[in-house]
Amino acid sequence: MTEPGASVSKTRENISQLRCIECGAVRENGGRNFRCASCGDLLEIVYPGWERLDPATHKSIWLQRRTSRLPMDESGVWRFRELLPTLRDWNTAITLKEGNTPLYELPRCARAAGMQQLFAKHQGMNPTGSFKDTGMTVAASFAREQGFRWVACASTGNTSASMAAYASRGGMRSLVLIPEGHVSWGKLSQSLDYGAVTCQLKTGFDGCMQVLNQIVERMPVYLLNSINPYRLEGQKTAAIELLESLNWDPPDHIIVPGGNMGNSSALGKALVEMKEVGLISRLPKLSLIQAEGANAMVRTMRETGGRKLVSVDAETLATAIRIGSPASWKKAARVLQATGGTVEQVSEAEIALAKAEIGADGIGCEPASAVTLAGLKKLVKQGFVKSGDHVVLILTGHLLKDPEFTLKFHRGDLLEDQRAPGLHAKQRAPGLHAQQRAPIAVDASADSVIRILEQAETHTSA
Ligand code: F0G
């Protein structure tokens, strides 16, 4: 492997800077691990040259691009390129036409949560089935611009699927480190099909991350985890697109699942920046929901007020967020403080019930995404969210990412899963059984099927 050129940014007109979130030092490049060379904290991208944009002009340019056939405009990420770091040549961006995801109304879920109305922005409708694509198009494009041949990530499955796809599209190789036995088949199969070198390690996500940190120090591979701030810049666009679809009228609450904390940090950064440049007039409250068994951020906020990370030994059947030591915890804590949002945790049973309820609205999502609805129910009960508030859940992954979870739930054996000992003993969610719809083995005769149909009809009308 040859070392790629390190000083690319010197030659281009550069309107963004990399800055340490803790000591404020400005760095010319992210080094190998996107950490500050002085204090070791994470870097973020800032735009010192950002004049106060003319909001009206930009809103109209972004809308016009919706009818353009240029690849840059067809991407729901690069359509907002004025709010992203500058590539030397926009046409070199690696894009799969990501973003442009739907905003759905969820009437049944609204009733289940005690809300008058409820909306969900479905980031699982991205090309590889998760929100990761919006960040990957940006970070993978910068990797290729800098001449990297290899990109790498540690993952619970979605980052790896997305990275593998964008690397292949961009003519790069990719290395994936995943925790053995804790990545759903759907996600694992994606990374294989997209051509990644996929290593299953006998450790959790946090252990995979530690191994990867050592690899990037020794080999010329470009780190594509969400500590890479270019990822977060792309992920910002989900919030920008959401506000555009709401005619720039901010909702009262946005509710997001929390794992490694990259997504909440990105969405919060977008909200704060949109307010700063005058695209919106007030900030929605951004709240974070975690599984009880992987609640590092909840404990960090409750026990230290967001000043010191409380790591946990993560365990949850929502494997996407089975993370005990979230890398972007400090960025997320700042977002919670800036927007006035809160944190909440939910049990395995509450996640499973919420997932089935989102499915019953004809939408569906993967388990990690369903924590948002489960958490909302609690926030409504606590009075933090009022029944008439305008609330948007961010659904992060597609239903088909984890079919095993769904089948086990409907067959009734999910919460007895041996991989998560003890979790089934936690609080059961009322109404759980009513949502279960196991497949029914029936004789191959019309009479038998009609009997089932009639029973189902009686059951529904009862
Ligand atoms: N939802 C899904 C479906 C995810 O895949 C993830 C994270 C999250 C929520 C949490 O987002 O980490 O930005 O706080 N998945 C990562 C991965 C860790 O490797 O795919 P976060």
CSV table of C-alpha atoms and ligand atoms in Angstrom, one decimal:
chain,number,residue,atom,x,y,z
A,1,MET,CA,0.0,0.0,0.0
A,2,THR,CA,1.3,3.5,-0.8
A,3,GLU,CA,0.8,6.5,1.3
A,4,PRO,CA,-1.7,9.0,-0.2
A,5,GLY,CA,-0.9,12.7,-0.4
A,6,ALA,CA,-1.5,14.4,2.9
A,7,SER,CA,-1.7,18.1,2.0
A,8,VAL,CA,-4.6,18.2,-0.5
A,9,SER,CA,-6.4,21.0,1.3
A,10,LYS,CA,-3.5,23.4,0.7
A,11,THR,CA,-4.2,23.6,-2.9
A,12,ARG,CA,-8.0,24.2,-2.9
A,13,GLU,CA,-10.1,27.1,-2.1
A,14,ASN,CA,-11.3,26.0,1.2
A,15,ILE,CA,-14.1,27.6,3.0
A,16,SER,CA,-14.4,25.1,5.9
A,17,GLN,CA,-12.0,24.4,8.7
A,18,LEU,CA,-11.4,21.5,11.1
A,19,ARG,CA,-11.5,22.7,14.7
A,20,CYS,CA,-11.1,20.8,18.0
A,21,ILE,CA,-14.4,20.8,19.9
A,22,GLU,CA,-12.6,21.1,23.2
A,23,CYS,CA,-9.5,23.3,22.9
A,24,GLY,CA,-10.6,25.2,19.7
A,25,ALA,CA,-7.3,24.5,17.9
A,26,VAL,CA,-7.7,24.7,14.1
A,27,ARG,CA,-6.1,21.8,12.1
A,28,GLU,CA,-5.1,21.7,8.5
A,29,ASN,CA,-6.2,18.1,8.2
A,30,GLY,CA,-7.8,15.4,10.4
A,31,GLY,CA,-4.7,13.3,10.7
A,32,ARG,CA,-5.4,9.6,10.8
A,33,ASN,CA,-8.0,9.5,13.5
A,34,PHE,CA,-9.7,12.9,13.3
A,35,ARG,CA,-8.6,13.8,16.8
A,36,CYS,CA,-6.9,17.0,18.0
A,37,ALA,CA,-3.1,16.5,18.0
A,38,SER,CA,-3.0,18.7,21.2
A,39,CYS,CA,-5.8,17.5,23.5
A,40,GLY,CA,-7.0,14.3,21.7
A,41,ASP,CA,-10.7,15.4,21.5
A,42,LEU,CA,-12.8,15.2,18.4
A,43,LEU,CA,-12.7,17.6,15.5
A,44,GLU,CA,-15.7,19.3,13.9
A,45,ILE,CA,-16.1,21.3,10.7
A,46,VAL,CA,-16.8,25.0,10.9
A,47,TYR,CA,-17.3,27.6,8.3
A,48,PRO,CA,-15.6,30.8,9.3
A,49,GLY,CA,-16.1,32.4,5.9
A,50,TRP,CA,-19.8,31.9,6.0
A,51,GLU,CA,-21.3,35.3,5.5
A,52,ARG,CA,-24.9,35.4,6.6
A,53,LEU,CA,-26.4,33.5,3.7
A,54,ASP,CA,-29.4,35.1,2.0
A,55,PRO,CA,-32.0,32.5,3.2
A,56,ALA,CA,-34.6,33.3,0.6
A,57,THR,CA,-32.2,32.9,-2.3
A,58,HIS,CA,-30.8,29.7,-1.0
A,59,LYS,CA,-34.2,28.2,-0.3
A,60,SER,CA,-35.2,28.9,-3.8
A,61,ILE,CA,-32.0,27.5,-5.3
A,62,TRP,CA,-32.4,24.3,-3.4
A,63,LEU,CA,-36.0,23.9,-4.5
A,64,GLN,CA,-35.1,24.6,-8.2
A,65,ARG,CA,-32.5,21.8,-8.0
A,66,ARG,CA,-35.3,19.3,-7.3
A,67,THR,CA,-36.2,19.4,-11.0
A,68,SER,CA,-32.5,19.3,-12.2
A,69,ARG,CA,-31.1,16.1,-13.7
A,70,LEU,CA,-27.5,16.8,-12.6
A,71,PRO,CA,-26.2,14.0,-10.3
A,72,MET,CA,-25.2,16.7,-7.8
A,73,ASP,CA,-28.7,18.0,-7.7
A,74,GLU,CA,-30.5,14.7,-7.7
A,75,SER,CA,-28.7,13.8,-4.5
A,76,GLY,CA,-30.7,15.0,-1.5
A,77,VAL,CA,-27.3,15.6,0.2
A,78,TRP,CA,-25.4,17.6,-2.4
A,79,ARG,CA,-28.4,19.6,-3.3
A,80,PHE,CA,-27.6,21.5,-0.1
A,81,ARG,CA,-23.9,21.8,-1.0
A,82,GLU,CA,-23.7,25.5,0.2
A,83,LEU,CA,-23.9,24.1,3.7
A,84,LEU,CA,-21.3,21.4,3.1
A,85,PRO,CA,-17.5,21.4,2.8
A,86,THR,CA,-16.2,22.1,-0.7
A,87,LEU,CA,-14.9,19.3,-2.9
A,88,ARG,CA,-12.3,20.5,-5.5
A,89,ASP,CA,-14.7,19.4,-8.2
A,90,TRP,CA,-18.4,18.7,-7.2
A,91,ASN,CA,-18.6,16.3,-10.1
A,92,THR,CA,-16.2,13.9,-8.4
A,93,ALA,CA,-18.7,13.2,-5.5
A,94,ILE,CA,-19.6,9.6,-5.1
A,95,THR,CA,-23.4,9.6,-5.1
A,96,LEU,CA,-26.1,6.9,-5.1
A,97,LYS,CA,-28.9,9.6,-5.1
A,98,GLU,CA,-29.1,9.4,-1.4
A,99,GLY,CA,-31.4,11.6,0.8
A,100,ASN,CA,-34.8,12.8,-0.5
A,101,THR,CA,-36.4,10.5,2.1
A,102,PRO,CA,-40.1,10.6,2.8
A,103,LEU,CA,-41.8,12.3,5.7
A,104,TYR,CA,-44.8,10.1,6.7
A,105,GLU,CA,-47.7,10.6,9.0
A,106,LEU,CA,-48.2,7.8,11.6
A,107,PRO,CA,-51.8,7.9,12.7
A,108,ARG,CA,-51.9,4.6,14.7
A,109,CYS,CA,-48.6,5.4,16.4
A,110,ALA,CA,-49.9,8.8,17.2
A,111,ARG,CA,-52.9,7.2,19.0
A,112,ALA,CA,-50.6,4.7,20.8
A,113,ALA,CA,-48.4,7.6,22.1
A,114,GLY,CA,-51.3,9.8,23.1
A,115,MET,CA,-50.6,12.4,20.4
A,116,GLN,CA,-53.0,14.2,18.1
A,117,GLN,CA,-50.6,13.8,15.2
A,118,LEU,CA,-47.2,12.2,14.6
A,119,PHE,CA,-44.7,12.2,11.8
A,120,ALA,CA,-41.6,10.2,10.9
A,121,LYS,CA,-38.8,11.0,8.5
A,122,HIS,CA,-37.7,7.6,7.2
A,123,GLN,CA,-34.0,7.6,6.7
A,124,GLY,CA,-34.2,3.9,6.1
A,125,MET,CA,-35.4,4.8,2.6
A,126,ASN,CA,-31.8,5.6,1.6
A,127,PRO,CA,-30.0,3.5,-1.1
A,128,THR,CA,-28.5,1.0,1.4
A,129,GLY,CA,-31.5,1.2,3.8
A,130,SER,CA,-30.1,3.5,6.5
A,131,PHE,CA,-29.3,7.1,7.3
A,132,LYS,CA,-25.6,6.3,7.0
A,133,ASP,CA,-25.7,7.0,3.2
A,134,THR,CA,-26.1,10.7,3.7
A,135,GLY,CA,-22.8,10.9,5.6
A,136,MET,CA,-21.0,8.3,3.5
A,137,THR,CA,-21.5,10.2,0.2
A,138,VAL,CA,-19.6,13.1,1.7
A,139,ALA,CA,-16.8,11.3,3.6
A,140,ALA,CA,-16.2,8.7,0.9
A,141,SER,CA,-15.9,11.5,-1.7
A,142,PHE,CA,-13.2,13.3,0.5
A,143,ALA,CA,-11.4,10.0,0.9
A,144,ARG,CA,-11.1,9.6,-2.8
A,145,GLU,CA,-10.2,13.2,-3.3
A,146,GLN,CA,-7.3,12.7,-1.0
A,147,GLY,CA,-6.1,9.7,-3.0
A,148,PHE,CA,-6.9,6.9,-0.5
A,149,ARG,CA,-7.3,3.4,-2.0
A,150,TRP,CA,-8.7,1.8,1.2
A,151,VAL,CA,-11.4,2.9,3.6
A,152,ALA,CA,-12.4,1.2,6.8
A,153,CYS,CA,-14.9,1.2,9.7
A,154,ALA,CA,-16.0,-0.6,12.8
A,155,SER,CA,-19.7,-1.1,12.7
A,156,THR,CA,-22.9,-2.6,14.1
A,157,GLY,CA,-23.8,-3.3,10.4
A,158,ASN,CA,-25.3,-0.2,8.8
A,159,THR,CA,-22.1,1.9,8.5
A,160,SER,CA,-20.3,-1.1,7.0
A,161,ALA,CA,-23.1,-1.7,4.5
A,162,SER,CA,-23.1,1.9,3.4
A,163,MET,CA,-19.3,2.3,3.4
A,164,ALA,CA,-18.9,-0.9,1.3
A,165,ALA,CA,-21.4,0.4,-1.3
A,166,TYR,CA,-19.9,3.9,-1.6
A,167,ALA,CA,-16.3,2.6,-1.7
A,168,SER,CA,-17.2,0.2,-4.6
A,169,ARG,CA,-19.0,3.0,-6.5
A,170,GLY,CA,-15.9,5.2,-6.0
A,171,GLY,CA,-13.4,2.5,-7.0
A,172,MET,CA,-11.9,2.1,-3.5
A,173,ARG,CA,-11.5,-1.0,-1.4
A,174,SER,CA,-13.1,-1.3,2.0
A,175,LEU,CA,-12.3,-3.1,5.3
A,176,VAL,CA,-15.2,-3.8,7.7
A,177,LEU,CA,-14.8,-4.8,11.4
A,178,ILE,CA,-18.0,-6.1,13.0
A,179,PRO,CA,-18.8,-7.8,16.3
A,180,GLU,CA,-19.2,-11.5,15.7
A,181,GLY,CA,-22.8,-12.7,16.3
A,182,HIS,CA,-24.2,-9.2,16.8
A,183,VAL,CA,-24.8,-8.0,13.3
A,184,SER,CA,-28.1,-8.8,11.5
A,185,TRP,CA,-27.9,-11.0,8.4
A,186,GLY,CA,-29.4,-8.3,6.2
A,187,LYS,CA,-26.6,-5.9,7.0
A,188,LEU,CA,-23.8,-8.5,6.9
A,189,SER,CA,-25.0,-9.7,3.5
A,190,GLN,CA,-24.9,-6.2,2.1
A,191,SER,CA,-21.3,-5.6,3.0
A,192,LEU,CA,-20.4,-9.0,1.4
A,193,ASP,CA,-22.3,-8.2,-1.8
A,194,TYR,CA,-20.9,-4.7,-2.1
A,195,GLY,CA,-17.4,-6.2,-2.0
A,196,ALA,CA,-15.9,-5.3,1.4
A,197,VAL,CA,-13.2,-7.3,3.1
A,198,THR,CA,-15.4,-8.2,6.1
A,199,CYS,CA,-13.8,-9.3,9.5
A,200,GLN,CA,-16.0,-10.6,12.3
A,201,LEU,CA,-14.1,-10.0,15.6
A,202,LYS,CA,-14.9,-11.8,18.9
A,203,THR,CA,-15.7,-8.6,20.7
A,204,GLY,CA,-18.4,-5.9,20.7
A,205,PHE,CA,-18.6,-2.7,18.7
A,206,ASP,CA,-16.4,-0.8,21.2
A,207,GLY,CA,-13.7,-3.5,20.9
A,208,CYS,CA,-13.9,-3.4,17.0
A,209,MET,CA,-13.4,0.4,17.3
A,210,GLN,CA,-10.2,-0.1,19.4
A,211,VAL,CA,-8.7,-2.5,16.9
A,212,LEU,CA,-9.6,-0.1,14.0
A,213,ASN,CA,-7.9,2.8,15.8
A,214,GLN,CA,-4.7,0.8,15.8
A,215,ILE,CA,-5.0,-0.2,12.2
A,216,VAL,CA,-5.4,3.4,11.0
A,217,GLU,CA,-2.1,4.3,12.8
A,218,ARG,CA,-0.2,1.6,11.0
A,219,MET,CA,-1.8,1.4,7.5
A,220,PRO,CA,-2.9,4.0,4.9
A,221,VAL,CA,-6.6,3.4,5.3
A,222,TYR,CA,-9.1,6.2,5.7
A,223,LEU,CA,-11.3,6.0,8.7
A,224,LEU,CA,-15.0,6.2,7.9
A,225,ASN,CA,-16.6,6.0,11.4
A,226,SER,CA,-18.7,8.9,12.5
A,227,ILE,CA,-15.8,10.5,14.4
A,228,ASN,CA,-14.9,11.5,10.8
A,229,PRO,CA,-16.5,14.9,10.8
A,230,TYR,CA,-17.2,14.8,7.0
A,231,ARG,CA,-19.7,12.0,7.8
A,232,LEU,CA,-21.6,14.3,10.1
A,233,GLU,CA,-21.7,17.1,7.6
A,234,GLY,CA,-23.6,14.8,5.2
A,235,GLN,CA,-25.9,13.6,7.9
A,236,LYS,CA,-26.8,17.2,8.6
A,237,THR,CA,-28.8,17.3,5.4
A,238,ALA,CA,-31.6,15.1,6.9
A,239,ALA,CA,-32.5,17.9,9.2
A,240,ILE,CA,-32.2,20.5,6.4
A,241,GLU,CA,-34.4,18.4,4.1
A,242,LEU,CA,-36.9,17.9,6.9
A,243,LEU,CA,-37.2,21.7,7.5
A,244,GLU,CA,-37.5,22.3,3.8
A,245,SER,CA,-40.4,19.8,3.6
A,246,LEU,CA,-42.1,21.6,6.5
A,247,ASN,CA,-41.7,24.9,4.7
A,248,TRP,CA,-39.0,26.0,7.2
A,249,ASP,CA,-41.5,26.0,10.0
A,250,PRO,CA,-39.7,24.0,12.8
A,251,PRO,CA,-41.4,21.2,14.6
A,252,ASP,CA,-41.5,21.3,18.4
A,253,HIS,CA,-39.6,18.1,18.9
A,254,ILE,CA,-37.3,15.8,16.9
A,255,ILE,CA,-36.6,12.4,18.4
A,256,VAL,CA,-33.6,10.3,17.5
A,257,PRO,CA,-32.1,6.9,18.5
A,258,GLY,CA,-28.7,7.2,20.2
A,259,GLY,CA,-25.8,4.8,19.6
A,260,ASN,CA,-22.4,6.2,18.9
A,261,MET,CA,-24.0,9.6,19.0
A,262,GLY,CA,-22.9,10.7,15.5
A,263,ASN,CA,-26.4,11.2,14.1
A,264,SER,CA,-27.8,13.2,17.0
A,265,SER,CA,-24.7,15.4,16.8
A,266,ALA,CA,-25.1,15.9,13.1
A,267,LEU,CA,-28.8,16.7,13.2
A,268,GLY,CA,-28.3,19.1,16.1
A,269,LYS,CA,-25.4,20.8,14.3
A,270,ALA,CA,-27.7,21.4,11.3
A,271,LEU,CA,-30.4,22.9,13.5
A,272,VAL,CA,-28.0,25.3,15.2
A,273,GLU,CA,-26.4,26.3,11.9
A,274,MET,CA,-29.8,26.8,10.2
A,275,LYS,CA,-30.8,29.1,13.0
A,276,GLU,CA,-27.5,31.0,12.8
A,277,VAL,CA,-27.7,31.7,9.1
A,278,GLY,CA,-31.4,32.6,9.4
A,279,LEU,CA,-33.0,29.6,7.6
A,280,ILE,CA,-35.2,29.0,10.6
A,281,SER,CA,-36.3,31.3,13.4
A,282,ARG,CA,-36.3,28.9,16.4
A,283,LEU,CA,-34.8,25.5,17.4
A,284,PRO,CA,-36.8,22.3,17.8
A,285,LYS,CA,-35.9,20.3,20.9
A,286,LEU,CA,-33.8,17.4,19.9
A,287,SER,CA,-34.2,14.4,22.2
A,288,LEU,CA,-32.2,11.1,22.3
A,289,ILE,CA,-33.6,7.7,23.1
A,290,GLN,CA,-31.5,4.6,24.0
A,291,ALA,CA,-32.1,1.0,24.9
A,292,GLU,CA,-31.9,0.4,28.7
A,293,GLY,CA,-29.1,-2.1,28.1
A,294,ALA,CA,-27.0,0.4,26.2
A,295,ASN,CA,-27.7,3.6,28.0
A,296,ALA,CA,-24.3,5.3,28.2
A,297,MET,CA,-25.7,8.7,27.1
A,298,VAL,CA,-28.7,8.6,29.4
A,299,ARG,CA,-26.4,7.9,32.3
A,300,THR,CA,-23.9,10.5,31.2
A,301,MET,CA,-26.5,13.2,31.2
A,302,ARG,CA,-28.3,12.1,34.4
A,303,GLU,CA,-25.2,11.3,36.5
A,304,THR,CA,-22.7,14.0,35.3
A,305,GLY,CA,-24.9,16.6,33.5
A,306,GLY,CA,-23.0,15.7,30.3
A,307,ARG,CA,-19.6,16.5,31.6
A,308,LYS,CA,-18.0,13.0,31.8
A,309,LEU,CA,-18.8,9.9,29.8
A,310,VAL,CA,-20.3,7.0,31.7
A,311,SER,CA,-19.5,3.9,29.7
A,312,VAL,CA,-21.6,0.7,30.0
A,313,ASP,CA,-21.3,-2.9,29.0
A,314,ALA,CA,-23.8,-2.7,26.2
A,315,GLU,CA,-26.5,-5.4,25.6
A,316,THR,CA,-29.6,-5.0,23.5
A,317,LEU,CA,-31.5,-6.9,20.8
A,318,ALA,CA,-31.5,-3.6,18.9
A,319,THR,CA,-28.0,-4.5,17.7
A,320,ALA,CA,-27.5,-1.3,15.7
A,321,ILE,CA,-27.2,0.6,19.0
A,322,ARG,CA,-25.4,-2.0,21.1
A,323,ILE,CA,-22.7,0.5,21.9
A,324,GLY,CA,-21.3,1.1,25.4
A,325,SER,CA,-18.8,3.9,24.8
A,326,PRO,CA,-20.2,6.4,22.3
A,327,ALA,CA,-17.4,8.3,20.6
A,328,SER,CA,-19.5,11.5,19.9
A,329,TRP,CA,-21.0,11.8,23.4
A,330,LYS,CA,-19.6,15.3,24.0
A,331,LYS,CA,-20.9,16.6,20.7
A,332,ALA,CA,-24.3,15.1,21.5
A,333,ALA,CA,-24.4,16.5,25.0
A,334,ARG,CA,-23.8,20.0,23.6
A,335,VAL,CA,-26.7,19.5,21.1
A,336,LEU,CA,-29.0,18.4,23.9
A,337,GLN,CA,-28.1,21.6,25.8
A,338,ALA,CA,-28.3,23.9,22.8
A,339,THR,CA,-31.8,22.7,21.8
A,340,GLY,CA,-33.3,22.0,25.2
A,341,GLY,CA,-33.9,18.3,24.4
A,342,THR,CA,-33.8,15.4,26.8
A,343,VAL,CA,-32.7,11.7,27.1
A,344,GLU,CA,-34.8,8.7,27.8
A,345,GLN,CA,-34.3,4.9,27.9
A,346,VAL,CA,-36.7,2.1,26.9
A,347,SER,CA,-36.9,-1.6,27.7
A,348,GLU,CA,-36.5,-4.4,25.1
A,349,ALA,CA,-40.2,-5.1,25.3
A,350,GLU,CA,-41.1,-1.5,24.7
A,351,ILE,CA,-38.8,-1.4,21.7
A,352,ALA,CA,-40.4,-4.6,20.2
A,353,LEU,CA,-43.9,-3.2,20.7
A,354,ALA,CA,-43.1,0.2,19.2
A,355,LYS,CA,-41.5,-1.5,16.2
A,356,ALA,CA,-44.6,-3.6,15.5
A,357,GLU,CA,-46.8,-0.4,15.9
A,358,ILE,CA,-44.7,1.4,13.3
A,359,GLY,CA,-45.1,-1.6,11.1
A,360,ALA,CA,-48.8,-1.6,11.6
A,361,ASP,CA,-48.9,2.0,10.2
A,362,GLY,CA,-47.7,0.4,6.9
A,363,ILE,CA,-44.2,1.9,7.3
A,364,GLY,CA,-41.9,-0.4,9.4
A,365,CYS,CA,-38.3,0.2,10.6
A,366,GLU,CA,-35.5,-1.7,12.2
A,367,PRO,CA,-35.4,-2.2,16.0
A,368,ALA,CA,-33.0,0.6,16.8
A,369,SER,CA,-35.3,3.1,15.0
A,370,ALA,CA,-38.3,2.0,17.1
A,371,VAL,CA,-36.8,3.3,20.3
A,372,THR,CA,-38.0,6.8,19.1
A,373,LEU,CA,-41.7,5.8,19.4
A,374,ALA,CA,-41.1,3.9,22.6
A,375,GLY,CA,-39.3,6.9,24.1
A,376,LEU,CA,-41.9,9.4,22.8
A,377,LYS,CA,-44.6,7.5,24.8
A,378,LYS,CA,-42.6,8.1,28.0
A,379,LEU,CA,-41.9,11.7,27.2
A,380,VAL,CA,-45.7,12.3,26.7
A,381,LYS,CA,-46.5,10.6,30.0
A,382,GLN,CA,-43.9,12.8,31.7
A,383,GLY,CA,-45.4,16.0,30.1
A,384,PHE,CA,-42.1,16.9,28.3
A,385,VAL,CA,-44.1,16.5,25.0
A,386,LYS,CA,-47.6,17.8,24.9
A,387,SER,CA,-50.3,15.9,23.0
A,388,GLY,CA,-50.8,18.8,20.5
A,389,ASP,CA,-47.0,19.3,19.8
A,390,HIS,CA,-45.6,18.8,16.4
A,391,VAL,CA,-43.2,15.8,16.7
A,392,VAL,CA,-41.0,14.2,14.1
A,393,LEU,CA,-39.4,10.8,14.8
A,394,ILE,CA,-36.2,10.0,12.8
A,395,LEU,CA,-36.5,6.4,11.6
A,396,THR,CA,-32.9,5.4,10.9
A,397,GLY,CA,-33.1,2.0,9.3
A,398,HIS,CA,-35.3,-0.1,7.0
A,399,LEU,CA,-37.6,-2.9,8.3
A,400,LEU,CA,-35.8,-5.5,6.1
A,401,LYS,CA,-32.4,-4.8,7.8
A,402,ASP,CA,-33.3,-7.2,10.6
A,403,PRO,CA,-36.0,-9.8,9.6
A,404,GLU,CA,-34.9,-12.2,12.3
A,405,PHE,CA,-35.9,-9.8,15.0
A,406,THR,CA,-39.3,-9.3,13.4
A,407,LEU,CA,-40.0,-13.0,12.9
A,408,LYS,CA,-39.0,-13.8,16.4
A,409,PHE,CA,-41.2,-11.1,17.8
A,410,HIS,CA,-44.3,-12.2,15.9
A,411,ARG,CA,-43.6,-15.9,16.8
A,412,GLY,CA,-43.4,-14.9,20.4
A,413,ASP,CA,-39.9,-16.0,21.2
A,414,LEU,CA,-38.0,-12.7,20.8
A,415,LEU,CA,-37.8,-11.7,24.4
A,416,GLU,CA,-36.6,-15.2,25.5
A,417,ASP,CA,-33.5,-14.8,23.3
A,418,GLN,CA,-30.5,-16.4,24.9
A,419,ARG,CA,-28.2,-13.8,23.4
A,420,ALA,CA,-29.6,-11.2,25.7
A,421,PRO,CA,-29.8,-13.0,29.1
A,422,GLY,CA,-31.8,-11.2,31.6
A,423,LEU,CA,-33.3,-8.7,29.2
A,424,HIS,CA,-36.6,-10.6,28.9
A,425,ALA,CA,-37.1,-10.2,32.6
A,426,LYS,CA,-37.3,-6.5,32.3
A,427,GLN,CA,-40.6,-4.7,32.2
A,428,ARG,CA,-43.0,-6.0,29.7
A,429,ALA,CA,-44.9,-3.6,27.5
A,430,PRO,CA,-48.8,-3.7,27.9
A,431,GLY,CA,-50.4,-4.5,24.6
A,432,LEU,CA,-47.4,-6.5,23.4
A,433,HIS,CA,-49.2,-9.7,22.6
A,434,ALA,CA,-52.0,-7.9,20.7
A,435,GLN,CA,-49.4,-6.8,18.1
A,436,GLN,CA,-48.1,-10.3,17.5
A,437,ARG,CA,-49.1,-11.9,14.1
A,438,ALA,CA,-47.4,-15.2,13.8
A,439,PRO,CA,-47.6,-17.0,10.4
A,440,ILE,CA,-50.3,-19.6,10.4
A,441,ALA,CA,-49.8,-23.2,9.1
A,442,VAL,CA,-52.9,-24.2,7.2
A,443,ASP,CA,-54.1,-27.1,5.0
A,444,ALA,CA,-54.0,-26.2,1.3
A,445,SER,CA,-57.7,-25.8,1.0
A,446,ALA,CA,-60.0,-22.8,0.4
A,447,ASP,CA,-62.2,-23.9,3.3
A,448,SER,CA,-59.4,-23.9,5.8
A,449,VAL,CA,-58.2,-20.5,4.7
A,450,ILE,CA,-61.7,-19.0,4.8
A,451,ARG,CA,-62.1,-20.2,8.4
A,452,ILE,CA,-58.9,-18.3,9.3
A,453,LEU,CA,-60.2,-15.2,7.4
A,454,GLU,CA,-63.5,-15.3,9.4
A,455,GLN,CA,-61.7,-15.8,12.7
A,456,ALA,CA,-59.5,-12.8,11.9
A,457,GLU,CA,-62.5,-10.7,10.9
A,458,THR,CA,-64.3,-11.5,14.2
A,459,HIS,CA,-61.0,-10.7,16.1
A,460,THR,CA,-60.6,-7.3,14.4
A,461,SER,CA,-64.2,-6.2,14.8
A,462,ALA,CA,-64.3,-7.3,18.5
B,1,F0G,N1,-30.1,3.6,14.2
B,1,F0G,C1,-29.5,2.7,13.4
B,1,F0G,C2,-30.3,1.9,12.4
B,1,F0G,C3,-28.1,2.6,13.4
B,1,F0G,O1,-27.5,1.8,12.5
B,1,F0G,C4,-27.3,3.4,14.3
B,1,F0G,C5,-25.9,3.3,14.4
B,1,F0G,C6,-28.1,4.2,15.1
B,1,F0G,C7,-29.4,4.3,15.0
B,1,F0G,C8,-27.4,5.1,16.1
B,1,F0G,O2,-26.8,6.2,15.4
B,1,F0G,O3,-24.4,5.8,16.2
B,1,F0G,O4,-25.1,7.9,15.1
B,1,F0G,O5,-25.9,7.4,17.4
B,1,F0G,N2,-25.2,2.4,13.7
B,1,F0G,C9,-23.8,2.4,13.6
B,1,F0G,C10,-23.3,1.4,12.7
B,1,F0G,C11,-23.1,2.4,14.9
B,1,F0G,O6,-22.1,0.9,12.8
B,1,F0G,O7,-24.0,1.1,11.7
B,1,F0G,P1,-25.5,6.9,16.0
